[in-house]
PDB file of C-alpha atoms and ligand atoms in Angstrom:
ATOM      1  CA  MET Z   1      79.987 109.238  55.475  1.00 79.00           C
ATOM      2  CA  GLN Z   2      79.768 107.537  52.323  1.00 90.00           C
ATOM      3  CA  LEU Z   3      83.391 106.853  50.307  1.00 93.00           C
ATOM      4  CA  ILE Z   4      83.598 107.868  46.650  1.00 96.00           C
ATOM      5  CA  PRO Z   5      86.228 106.155  44.296  1.00 96.00           C
ATOM      6  CA  CYS Z   6      88.237 108.678  42.655  1.00 97.00           C
ATOM      7  CA  PRO Z   7      89.371 107.025  39.467  1.00 96.00           C
ATOM      8  CA  TRP Z   8      93.046 108.060  40.372  1.00 96.00           C
ATOM      9  CA  CYS Z   9      93.033 108.040  44.367  1.00 96.00           C
ATOM     10  CA  GLY Z  10      90.920 105.175  45.533  1.00 95.00           C
ATOM     11  CA  PRO Z  11      88.111 105.561  47.831  1.00 94.00           C
ATOM     12  CA  ARG Z  12      88.239 108.940  49.985  1.00 96.00           C
ATOM     13  CA  GLU Z  13      85.508 110.562  51.621  1.00 94.00           C
ATOM     14  CA  GLU Z  14      82.617 112.282  50.336  1.00 95.00           C
ATOM     15  CA  ALA Z  15      83.469 115.542  52.054  1.00 95.00           C
ATOM     16  CA  GLU Z  16      86.589 115.712  49.935  1.00 97.00           C
ATOM     17  CA  PHE Z  17      84.420 115.952  46.625  1.00 97.00           C
ATOM     18  CA  HIS Z  18      82.746 118.765  44.629  1.00 97.00           C
ATOM     19  CA  TYR Z  19      79.644 118.163  42.534  1.00 97.00           C
ATOM     20  CA  GLY Z  20      79.422 119.533  39.284  1.00 96.00           C
ATOM     21  CA  GLY Z  21      76.036 118.452  37.835  1.00 96.00           C
ATOM     22  CA  GLN Z  22      75.017 116.242  34.944  1.00 97.00           C
ATOM     23  CA  ALA Z  23      78.133 114.723  32.532  1.00 96.00           C
ATOM     24  CA  HIS Z  24      78.191 114.805  28.854  1.00 95.00           C
ATOM     25  CA  VAL Z  25      76.378 117.821  28.383  1.00 95.00           C
ATOM     26  CA  ALA Z  26      77.991 118.839  25.135  1.00 93.00           C
ATOM     27  CA  TYR Z  27      79.013 122.734  24.459  1.00 95.00           C
ATOM     28  CA  PRO Z  28      77.099 124.179  20.926  1.00 96.00           C
ATOM     29  CA  GLY Z  29      79.323 123.917  18.289  1.00 96.00           C
ATOM     30  CA  ASP Z  30      78.277 127.419  17.228  1.00 96.00           C
ATOM     31  CA  PRO Z  31      76.861 129.499  20.452  1.00 95.00           C
ATOM     32  CA  SER Z  32      75.914 132.437  18.281  1.00 96.00           C
ATOM     33  CA  ALA Z  33      73.365 130.558  16.337  1.00 97.00           C
ATOM     34  CA  LEU Z  34      71.379 129.496  19.316  1.00 96.00           C
ATOM     35  CA  SER Z  35      67.803 130.963  19.874  1.00 97.00           C
ATOM     36  CA  ASP Z  36      67.470 132.319  23.394  1.00 97.00           C
ATOM     37  CA  GLU Z  37      65.057 129.442  24.138  1.00 97.00           C
ATOM     38  CA  GLU Z  38      67.864 126.864  22.764  1.00 96.00           C
ATOM     39  CA  TRP Z  39      70.476 128.647  24.859  1.00 97.00           C
ATOM     40  CA  ALA Z  40      68.348 128.348  27.793  1.00 97.00           C
ATOM     41  CA  ARG Z  41      67.895 124.703  27.124  1.00 96.00           C
ATOM     42  CA  TYR Z  42      72.029 124.472  27.166  1.00 96.00           C
ATOM     43  CA  VAL Z  43      72.559 126.822  30.470  1.00 96.00           C
ATOM     44  CA  PHE Z  44      69.376 125.343  32.569  1.00 96.00           C
ATOM     45  CA  PHE Z  45      67.894 122.362  31.379  1.00 97.00           C
ATOM     46  CA  ARG Z  46      68.868 118.980  33.027  1.00 97.00           C
ATOM     47  CA  GLU Z  47      67.935 115.680  33.046  1.00 96.00           C
ATOM     48  CA  ASN Z  48      66.628 114.426  36.400  1.00 96.00           C
ATOM     49  CA  PRO Z  49      66.021 110.680  36.143  1.00 97.00           C
ATOM     50  CA  SER Z  50      65.021 108.348  38.711  1.00 97.00           C
ATOM     51  CA  GLY Z  51      68.204 105.671  38.738  1.00 95.00           C
ATOM     52  CA  PRO Z  52      71.378 105.605  36.887  1.00 96.00           C
ATOM     53  CA  PHE Z  53      72.614 109.371  36.481  1.00 97.00           C
ATOM     54  CA  ALA Z  54      76.185 110.445  34.795  1.00 97.00           C
ATOM     55  CA  GLU Z  55      77.423 113.374  36.526  1.00 97.00           C
ATOM     56  CA  ARG Z  56      80.591 115.213  37.037  1.00 97.00           C
ATOM     57  CA  TRP Z  57      82.546 115.224  40.514  1.00 98.00           C
ATOM     58  CA  SER Z  58      85.721 117.074  41.530  1.00 98.00           C
ATOM     59  CA  HIS Z  59      88.293 115.542  43.605  1.00 98.00           C
ATOM     60  CA  ASN Z  60      88.549 119.113  45.420  1.00 96.00           C
ATOM     61  CA  ALA Z  61      90.619 118.427  48.349  1.00 97.00           C
ATOM     62  CA  GLY Z  62      92.643 115.196  46.751  1.00 97.00           C
ATOM     63  CA  CYS Z  63      94.249 115.146  43.429  1.00 97.00           C
ATOM     64  CA  ARG Z  64      91.794 117.827  42.420  1.00 95.00           C
ATOM     65  CA  ARG Z  65      90.564 116.427  39.162  1.00 97.00           C
ATOM     66  CA  TRP Z  66      87.256 116.181  37.522  1.00 97.00           C
ATOM     67  CA  PHE Z  67      86.023 112.809  36.401  1.00 98.00           C
ATOM     68  CA  ASN Z  68      82.547 111.245  35.496  1.00 98.00           C
ATOM     69  CA  ALA Z  69      80.563 108.941  38.022  1.00 97.00           C
ATOM     70  CA  VAL Z  70      77.051 107.429  37.469  1.00 97.00           C
ATOM     71  CA  ARG Z  71      74.997 107.531  40.635  1.00 96.00           C
ATOM     72  CA  ASP Z  72      71.646 105.953  41.155  1.00 96.00           C
ATOM     73  CA  THR Z  73      69.878 109.159  42.414  1.00 96.00           C
ATOM     74  CA  ARG Z  74      67.278 106.841  44.502  1.00 96.00           C
ATOM     75  CA  THR Z  75      70.284 105.065  46.692  1.00 95.00           C
ATOM     76  CA  HIS Z  76      72.824 107.189  46.037  1.00 94.00           C
ATOM     77  CA  ASP Z  77      74.774 104.389  45.360  1.00 93.00           C
ATOM     78  CA  LEU Z  78      78.180 105.102  43.269  1.00 94.00           C
ATOM     79  CA  LEU Z  79      77.557 102.424  40.426  1.00 95.00           C
ATOM     80  CA  ALA Z  80      80.862 103.590  38.257  1.00 96.00           C
ATOM     81  CA  VAL Z  81      83.349 106.294  38.044  1.00 96.00           C
ATOM     82  CA  TYR Z  82      85.260 106.958  34.833  1.00 96.00           C
ATOM     83  CA  ARG Z  83      87.860 109.716  33.607  1.00 95.00           C
ATOM     84  CA  VAL Z  84      86.990 112.724  31.730  1.00 93.00           C
ATOM     85  CA  GLY Z  85      87.127 111.746  27.658  1.00 91.00           C
ATOM     86  CA  GLU Z  86      86.282 108.174  28.419  1.00 93.00           C
ATOM     87  CA  PRO Z  87      82.781 106.687  27.554  1.00 92.00           C
ATOM     88  CA  MET Z  88      79.994 106.070  30.340  1.00 92.00           C
ATOM     89  CA  PRO Z  89      80.381 102.483  31.293  1.00 92.00           C
ATOM     90  CA  GLU Z  90      77.312  99.827  30.862  1.00 89.00           C
ATOM     91  CA  VAL Z  91      75.944  99.719  34.336  1.00 87.00           C
ATOM     92  CA  THR Z  92      73.165  97.825  36.046  1.00 80.00           C
ATOM     93  CA  ALA Z  93      71.033  99.332  38.626  1.00 67.00           C
TER      94      ALA Z  93
ATOM     95  CA  MET C   1     114.615 137.685  61.099  1.00 72.00           C
ATOM     96  CA  THR C   2     111.980 135.119  59.222  1.00 88.00           C
ATOM     97  CA  VAL C   3     109.746 133.343  62.040  1.00 94.00           C
ATOM     98  CA  SER C   4     108.452 130.431  60.968  1.00 96.00           C
ATOM     99  CA  PRO C   5     104.700 129.487  60.901  1.00 97.00           C
ATOM    100  CA  LEU C   6     104.801 127.131  63.748  1.00 97.00           C
ATOM    101  CA  ALA C   7     107.947 129.013  65.811  1.00 97.00           C
ATOM    102  CA  ALA C   8     105.331 129.872  68.790  1.00 97.00           C
ATOM    103  CA  TRP C   9     104.176 126.601  69.081  1.00 97.00           C
ATOM    104  CA  ARG C  10     107.631 124.491  69.388  1.00 95.00           C
ATOM    105  CA  ASP C  11     107.098 124.324  73.123  1.00 95.00           C
ATOM    106  CA  ARG C  12     103.305 123.118  72.996  1.00 96.00           C
ATOM    107  CA  LEU C  13     104.351 120.673  70.673  1.00 96.00           C
ATOM    108  CA  ALA C  14     107.462 119.221  72.343  1.00 95.00           C
ATOM    109  CA  ALA C  15     105.490 118.657  75.164  1.00 95.00           C
ATOM    110  CA  LEU C  16     103.376 116.180  73.149  1.00 96.00           C
ATOM    111  CA  ALA C  17     106.450 113.663  73.658  1.00 94.00           C
ATOM    112  CA  PRO C  18     106.711 110.986  74.267  1.00 89.00           C
ATOM    113  CA  VAL C  19     103.090 110.348  72.585  1.00 94.00           C
ATOM    114  CA  LEU C  20     104.794 111.993  69.389  1.00 97.00           C
ATOM    115  CA  ASP C  21     107.849 113.531  68.843  1.00 97.00           C
ATOM    116  CA  VAL C  22     106.882 116.637  66.678  1.00 97.00           C
ATOM    117  CA  ALA C  23     108.910 118.831  64.595  1.00 96.00           C
ATOM    118  CA  GLU C  24     108.387 121.478  62.292  1.00 97.00           C
ATOM    119  CA  VAL C  25     110.824 121.474  59.493  1.00 97.00           C
ATOM    120  CA  PRO C  26     110.479 124.946  57.916  1.00 96.00           C
ATOM    121  CA  PHE C  27     111.319 126.845  55.126  1.00 97.00           C
ATOM    122  CA  ARG C  28     111.769 123.660  52.592  1.00 98.00           C
ATOM    123  CA  SER C  29     112.302 124.480  49.114  1.00 98.00           C
ATOM    124  CA  GLN C  30     109.016 123.322  47.316  1.00 98.00           C
ATOM    125  CA  LEU C  31     108.185 123.486  43.240  1.00 98.00           C
ATOM    126  CA  THR C  32     104.807 122.128  42.064  1.00 98.00           C
ATOM    127  CA  VAL C  33     105.215 120.652  38.557  1.00 98.00           C
ATOM    128  CA  ARG C  34     102.833 120.370  35.849  1.00 98.00           C
ATOM    129  CA  VAL C  35     103.770 118.277  33.271  1.00 98.00           C
ATOM    130  CA  SER C  36     102.468 115.180  31.587  1.00 96.00           C
ATOM    131  CA  ASP C  37     105.279 114.350  28.556  1.00 97.00           C
ATOM    132  CA  PRO C  38     106.903 110.953  29.837  1.00 97.00           C
ATOM    133  CA  ASP C  39     110.344 112.456  28.276  1.00 97.00           C
ATOM    134  CA  ALA C  40     110.066 116.065  30.135  1.00 97.00           C
ATOM    135  CA  ILE C  41     109.446 113.978  33.522  1.00 98.00           C
ATOM    136  CA  ALA C  42     112.063 111.623  32.778  1.00 97.00           C
ATOM    137  CA  ALA C  43     114.537 114.635  32.087  1.00 97.00           C
ATOM    138  CA  MET C  44     113.178 116.117  35.243  1.00 97.00           C
ATOM    139  CA  GLY C  45     114.084 113.150  37.591  1.00 97.00           C
ATOM    140  CA  ALA C  46     117.518 112.778  35.363  1.00 96.00           C
ATOM    141  CA  THR C  47     118.747 116.143  36.514  1.00 96.00           C
ATOM    142  CA  LEU C  48     117.400 115.911  40.075  1.00 97.00           C
ATOM    143  CA  GLY C  49     119.050 112.477  40.537  1.00 95.00           C
ATOM    144  CA  VAL C  50     115.224 111.041  41.786  1.00 97.00           C
ATOM    145  CA  LEU C  51     112.752 109.400  39.678  1.00 97.00           C
ATOM    146  CA  PHE C  52     109.470 111.096  39.556  1.00 98.00           C
ATOM    147  CA  PRO C  53     106.721 108.517  41.021  1.00 98.00           C
ATOM    148  CA  SER C  54     104.848 106.783  38.734  1.00 96.00           C
ATOM    149  CA  ALA C  55     101.975 105.647  40.685  1.00 97.00           C
ATOM    150  CA  ALA C  56      99.297 107.890  42.068  1.00 97.00           C
ATOM    151  CA  CYS C  57      99.331 108.461  45.703  1.00 98.00           C
ATOM    152  CA  THR C  58     103.106 107.829  46.238  1.00 98.00           C
ATOM    153  CA  PHE C  59     106.502 109.726  46.976  1.00 98.00           C
ATOM    154  CA  THR C  60     110.055 109.329  45.411  1.00 98.00           C
ATOM    155  CA  SER C  61     113.109 110.182  47.259  1.00 97.00           C
ATOM    156  CA  GLY C  62     117.069 110.382  46.278  1.00 96.00           C
ATOM    157  CA  THR C  63     120.114 112.245  46.401  1.00 95.00           C
ATOM    158  CA  GLY C  64     121.784 114.296  43.867  1.00 94.00           C
ATOM    159  CA  ARG C  65     123.019 117.360  43.184  1.00 95.00           C
ATOM    160  CA  PHE C  66     120.623 119.087  45.405  1.00 97.00           C
ATOM    161  CA  GLY C  67     121.068 116.645  48.319  1.00 97.00           C
ATOM    162  CA  ASP C  68     118.219 115.039  49.645  1.00 97.00           C
ATOM    163  CA  VAL C  69     114.795 115.783  47.614  1.00 98.00           C
ATOM    164  CA  GLU C  70     111.453 114.212  47.564  1.00 98.00           C
ATOM    165  CA  VAL C  71     108.958 114.129  44.808  1.00 98.00           C
ATOM    166  CA  LEU C  72     105.417 113.921  45.599  1.00 98.00           C
ATOM    167  CA  TRP C  73     102.846 112.811  43.290  1.00 98.00           C
ATOM    168  CA  LEU C  74      99.810 115.328  43.425  1.00 98.00           C
ATOM    169  CA  GLY C  75      97.666 114.503  40.640  1.00 97.00           C
ATOM    170  CA  PRO C  76      98.037 112.622  37.186  1.00 95.00           C
ATOM    171  CA  ASP C  77      99.989 115.522  35.857  1.00 96.00           C
ATOM    172  CA  GLU C  78     100.949 117.385  38.824  1.00 98.00           C
ATOM    173  CA  PHE C  79     104.078 116.737  41.266  1.00 98.00           C
ATOM    174  CA  LEU C  80     105.324 118.744  44.240  1.00 98.00           C
ATOM    175  CA  VAL C  81     109.453 118.590  44.524  1.00 98.00           C
ATOM    176  CA  THR C  82     110.693 119.190  48.039  1.00 98.00           C
ATOM    177  CA  ALA C  83     114.110 119.836  49.171  1.00 98.00           C
ATOM    178  CA  SER C  84     116.345 121.837  51.789  1.00 98.00           C
ATOM    179  CA  PRO C  85     115.798 125.486  52.076  1.00 97.00           C
ATOM    180  CA  GLY C  86     117.509 128.221  49.762  1.00 97.00           C
ATOM    181  CA  LEU C  87     117.645 125.682  46.992  1.00 98.00           C
ATOM    182  CA  ARG C  88     114.108 126.915  45.615  1.00 97.00           C
ATOM    183  CA  VAL C  89     115.503 129.430  42.710  1.00 98.00           C
ATOM    184  CA  THR C  90     118.279 127.027  41.729  1.00 98.00           C
ATOM    185  CA  ILE C  91     115.991 123.741  41.611  1.00 98.00           C
ATOM    186  CA  GLU C  92     113.345 125.913  39.303  1.00 98.00           C
ATOM    187  CA  GLU C  93     116.017 126.827  36.921  1.00 98.00           C
ATOM    188  CA  VAL C  94     117.100 123.317  36.434  1.00 97.00           C
ATOM    189  CA  LEU C  95     113.648 122.075  35.908  1.00 98.00           C
ATOM    190  CA  ARG C  96     112.720 124.917  33.785  1.00 98.00           C
ATOM    191  CA  GLY C  97     115.890 123.868  31.593  1.00 97.00           C
ATOM    192  CA  ALA C  98     114.828 119.913  31.990  1.00 97.00           C
ATOM    193  CA  LEU C  99     111.367 120.845  30.454  1.00 97.00           C
ATOM    194  CA  GLY C 100     112.619 122.842  27.518  1.00 95.00           C
ATOM    195  CA  THR C 101     109.543 123.555  25.331  1.00 96.00           C
ATOM    196  CA  VAL C 102     107.391 121.169  26.353  1.00 97.00           C
ATOM    197  CA  ARG C 103     103.900 122.080  27.660  1.00 97.00           C
ATOM    198  CA  GLY C 104     103.823 122.381  31.384  1.00 98.00           C
ATOM    199  CA  SER C 105     105.100 124.549  34.132  1.00 98.00           C
ATOM    200  CA  VAL C 106     107.544 124.923  37.292  1.00 98.00           C
ATOM    201  CA  VAL C 107     106.422 127.105  39.937  1.00 98.00           C
ATOM    202  CA  ASP C 108     107.882 128.111  43.131  1.00 98.00           C
ATOM    203  CA  THR C 109     105.276 127.340  46.075  1.00 98.00           C
ATOM    204  CA  SER C 110     107.435 127.409  49.226  1.00 97.00           C
ATOM    205  CA  ALA C 111     105.771 129.709  51.191  1.00 96.00           C
ATOM    206  CA  GLN C 112     102.416 128.050  50.878  1.00 97.00           C
ATOM    207  CA  ARG C 113     103.230 124.774  53.175  1.00 97.00           C
ATOM    208  CA  THR C 114     105.294 124.479  55.720  1.00 98.00           C
ATOM    209  CA  THR C 115     106.286 120.727  56.767  1.00 98.00           C
ATOM    210  CA  VAL C 116     105.835 119.117  60.189  1.00 98.00           C
ATOM    211  CA  VAL C 117     107.122 115.642  61.157  1.00 98.00           C
ATOM    212  CA  LEU C 118     105.776 113.136  63.267  1.00 98.00           C
ATOM    213  CA  GLN C 119     107.682 110.744  65.077  1.00 98.00           C
ATOM    214  CA  GLY C 120     106.149 107.725  67.228  1.00 97.00           C
ATOM    215  CA  ALA C 121     104.220 104.557  67.107  1.00 95.00           C
ATOM    216  CA  GLN C 122     100.675 106.024  68.101  1.00 96.00           C
ATOM    217  CA  GLY C 123     101.176 108.700  65.040  1.00 97.00           C
ATOM    218  CA  ARG C 124      98.669 106.820  62.626  1.00 97.00           C
ATOM    219  CA  GLU C 125      96.285 106.507  65.576  1.00 97.00           C
ATOM    220  CA  VAL C 126      96.458 110.448  66.385  1.00 97.00           C
ATOM    221  CA  LEU C 127      95.775 111.297  62.878  1.00 97.00           C
ATOM    222  CA  ALA C 128      92.996 108.847  62.190  1.00 97.00           C
ATOM    223  CA  HIS C 129      91.225 111.279  64.630  1.00 97.00           C
ATOM    224  CA  GLY C 130      90.715 113.718  62.075  1.00 96.00           C
ATOM    225  CA  CYS C 131      91.502 111.829  58.845  1.00 96.00           C
ATOM    226  CA  SER C 132      89.425 109.572  56.709  1.00 93.00           C
ATOM    227  CA  VAL C 133      92.318 108.051  54.485  1.00 95.00           C
ATOM    228  CA  ASP C 134      93.090 104.281  55.933  1.00 95.00           C
ATOM    229  CA  LEU C 135      96.381 104.834  57.711  1.00 96.00           C
ATOM    230  CA  HIS C 136      96.646 100.947  58.389  1.00 96.00           C
ATOM    231  CA  PRO C 137     100.252 100.049  57.425  1.00 96.00           C
ATOM    232  CA  ALA C 138      98.833  97.546  54.872  1.00 97.00           C
ATOM    233  CA  ALA C 139      96.712 100.038  53.291  1.00 96.00           C
ATOM    234  CA  ALA C 140      99.299 102.951  53.774  1.00 97.00           C
ATOM    235  CA  PRO C 141     103.236 101.965  53.461  1.00 98.00           C
ATOM    236  CA  VAL C 142     106.219 103.818  53.429  1.00 98.00           C
ATOM    237  CA  GLY C 143     105.942 105.641  50.396  1.00 98.00           C
ATOM    238  CA  THR C 144     102.297 106.587  50.683  1.00 98.00           C
ATOM    239  CA  CYS C 145     101.644 110.489  49.729  1.00 98.00           C
ATOM    240  CA  VAL C 146      98.043 111.476  49.738  1.00 98.00           C
ATOM    241  CA  GLN C 147      96.422 114.964  49.537  1.00 98.00           C
ATOM    242  CA  THR C 148      93.680 114.858  52.183  1.00 97.00           C
ATOM    243  CA  LEU C 149      91.444 116.580  55.002  1.00 97.00           C
ATOM    244  CA  LEU C 150      92.795 116.226  58.135  1.00 97.00           C
ATOM    245  CA  ALA C 151      89.945 118.004  60.851  1.00 96.00           C
ATOM    246  CA  ARG C 152      88.738 119.789  57.610  1.00 94.00           C
ATOM    247  CA  THR C 153      92.104 121.414  56.616  1.00 96.00           C
ATOM    248  CA  GLY C 154      93.762 120.306  53.495  1.00 97.00           C
ATOM    249  CA  ILE C 155      96.978 118.535  54.023  1.00 98.00           C
ATOM    250  CA  VAL C 156      99.471 116.609  52.243  1.00 98.00           C
ATOM    251  CA  LEU C 157     100.323 113.411  54.363  1.00 98.00           C
ATOM    252  CA  GLN C 158     103.612 111.364  53.625  1.00 98.00           C
ATOM    253  CA  VAL C 159     104.433 108.275  54.920  1.00 98.00           C
ATOM    254  CA  THR C 160     108.174 108.740  55.360  1.00 98.00           C
ATOM    255  CA  GLY C 161     109.091 105.819  57.897  1.00 97.00           C
ATOM    256  CA  GLU C 162     107.353 102.749  59.889  1.00 96.00           C
ATOM    257  CA  ASP C 163     106.671 105.196  62.866  1.00 97.00           C
ATOM    258  CA  THR C 164     107.267 108.438  60.810  1.00 98.00           C
ATOM    259  CA  LEU C 165     104.562 110.886  59.307  1.00 98.00           C
ATOM    260  CA  THR C 166     105.354 113.832  57.486  1.00 98.00           C
ATOM    261  CA  VAL C 167     102.464 116.255  56.895  1.00 98.00           C
ATOM    262  CA  LEU C 168     102.710 119.405  54.753  1.00 98.00           C
ATOM    263  CA  VAL C 169     100.172 121.771  55.747  1.00 98.00           C
ATOM    264  CA  ARG C 170      99.339 125.415  54.503  1.00 97.00           C
ATOM    265  CA  SER C 171     101.495 128.095  56.625  1.00 97.00           C
ATOM    266  CA  SER C 172      97.733 130.105  57.382  1.00 97.00           C
ATOM    267  CA  PHE C 173      96.552 126.955  58.931  1.00 98.00           C
ATOM    268  CA  ALA C 174      99.670 125.634  60.334  1.00 98.00           C
ATOM    269  CA  GLU C 175      98.476 126.756  64.129  1.00 98.00           C
ATOM    270  CA  TYR C 176      94.902 125.094  63.270  1.00 98.00           C
ATOM    271  CA  PHE C 177      96.867 121.881  62.682  1.00 98.00           C
ATOM    272  CA  ALA C 178      99.228 122.468  66.031  1.00 98.00           C
ATOM    273  CA  ALA C 179      95.898 123.351  68.250  1.00 98.00           C
ATOM    274  CA  TRP C 180      94.258 120.207  66.472  1.00 98.00           C
ATOM    275  CA  LEU C 181      97.196 117.946  66.970  1.00 98.00           C
ATOM    276  CA  ALA C 182      97.940 118.812  70.774  1.00 96.00           C
ATOM    277  CA  ASP C 183      94.237 118.182  71.455  1.00 96.00           C
ATOM    278  CA  ALA C 184      94.448 114.848  69.951  1.00 97.00           C
ATOM    279  CA  CYS C 185      97.163 113.559  71.736  1.00 96.00           C
ATOM    280  CA  THR C 186      95.503 114.608  74.700  1.00 94.00           C
ATOM    281  CA  GLU C 187      94.270 111.488  75.632  1.00 94.00           C
ATOM    282  CA  TYR C 188      97.235 109.569  74.893  1.00 94.00           C
ATOM    283  CA  LEU C 189      99.545 111.615  77.408  1.00 91.00           C
ATOM    284  CA  ALA C 190     100.030 110.205  81.040  1.00 82.00           C
ATOM    285  CA  VAL C 191      97.956 111.791  83.658  1.00 78.00           C
ATOM    286  CA  PRO C 192      99.979 114.161  85.756  1.00 72.00           C
TER     287      PRO C 192
HETATM  288 ZN1  LIG P   1      91.500 112.173  43.435  1.00 58.20          ZN
END
């Protein structure tokens, strides 16, 4: 089984983690000003790249913290992990 | 009479010797502490007589006014304080006092988990049957404390001695854990 490197706990089995979708999706500054279409875009529309993708993961069975990871969607390789609030690191896929 | 989560398993766990000496240490006082302020963490450690762990996936132990106390790292701002039975109310009050007005929490979680101590040279090998964390002494020296999965159930695993492992398992999963442990030990037991 694949190991995922938690930024705090180090490499752990994939089964300990929970997937949280695309990272860096900012909550709207003024939600009430959004049209239905804009709201639907915020809630449902996500990138679907072939290659590096910044995602949220939670180390559910370990330290129970959310963090971000850049995963290559073609190979499932985790290219980088970083803590919430940190900028996405440069990666070479 | 209060019955510990593994009371019904005492004999079956004892039968695992000489592969492993397994003993439940029930009703330990356990407090979950959420705090990130370094001064508050230091104050709490001072009042217990044991420094809080500064490195991830480790635990510290010491002796102070509450006797032997351990502080387990559970997350970047989360710790578990464990001590002898019957001290949970006093320790909770003392830790709350040390926390003061700083943002954080101290919660009595004593009933959440029971403690099982495994003693034996093959302990790491037995647990490896259901645990993906590297338990080799080089990777998990004495003082290691990890939250992980053992045969799909969540545990806190402390390496408390060269040949001693301490497992904290949720009370409702304790019998499942005992059954799994008995099965994992089977191949090491002498054939009658
Ligand atoms: Zn973790």
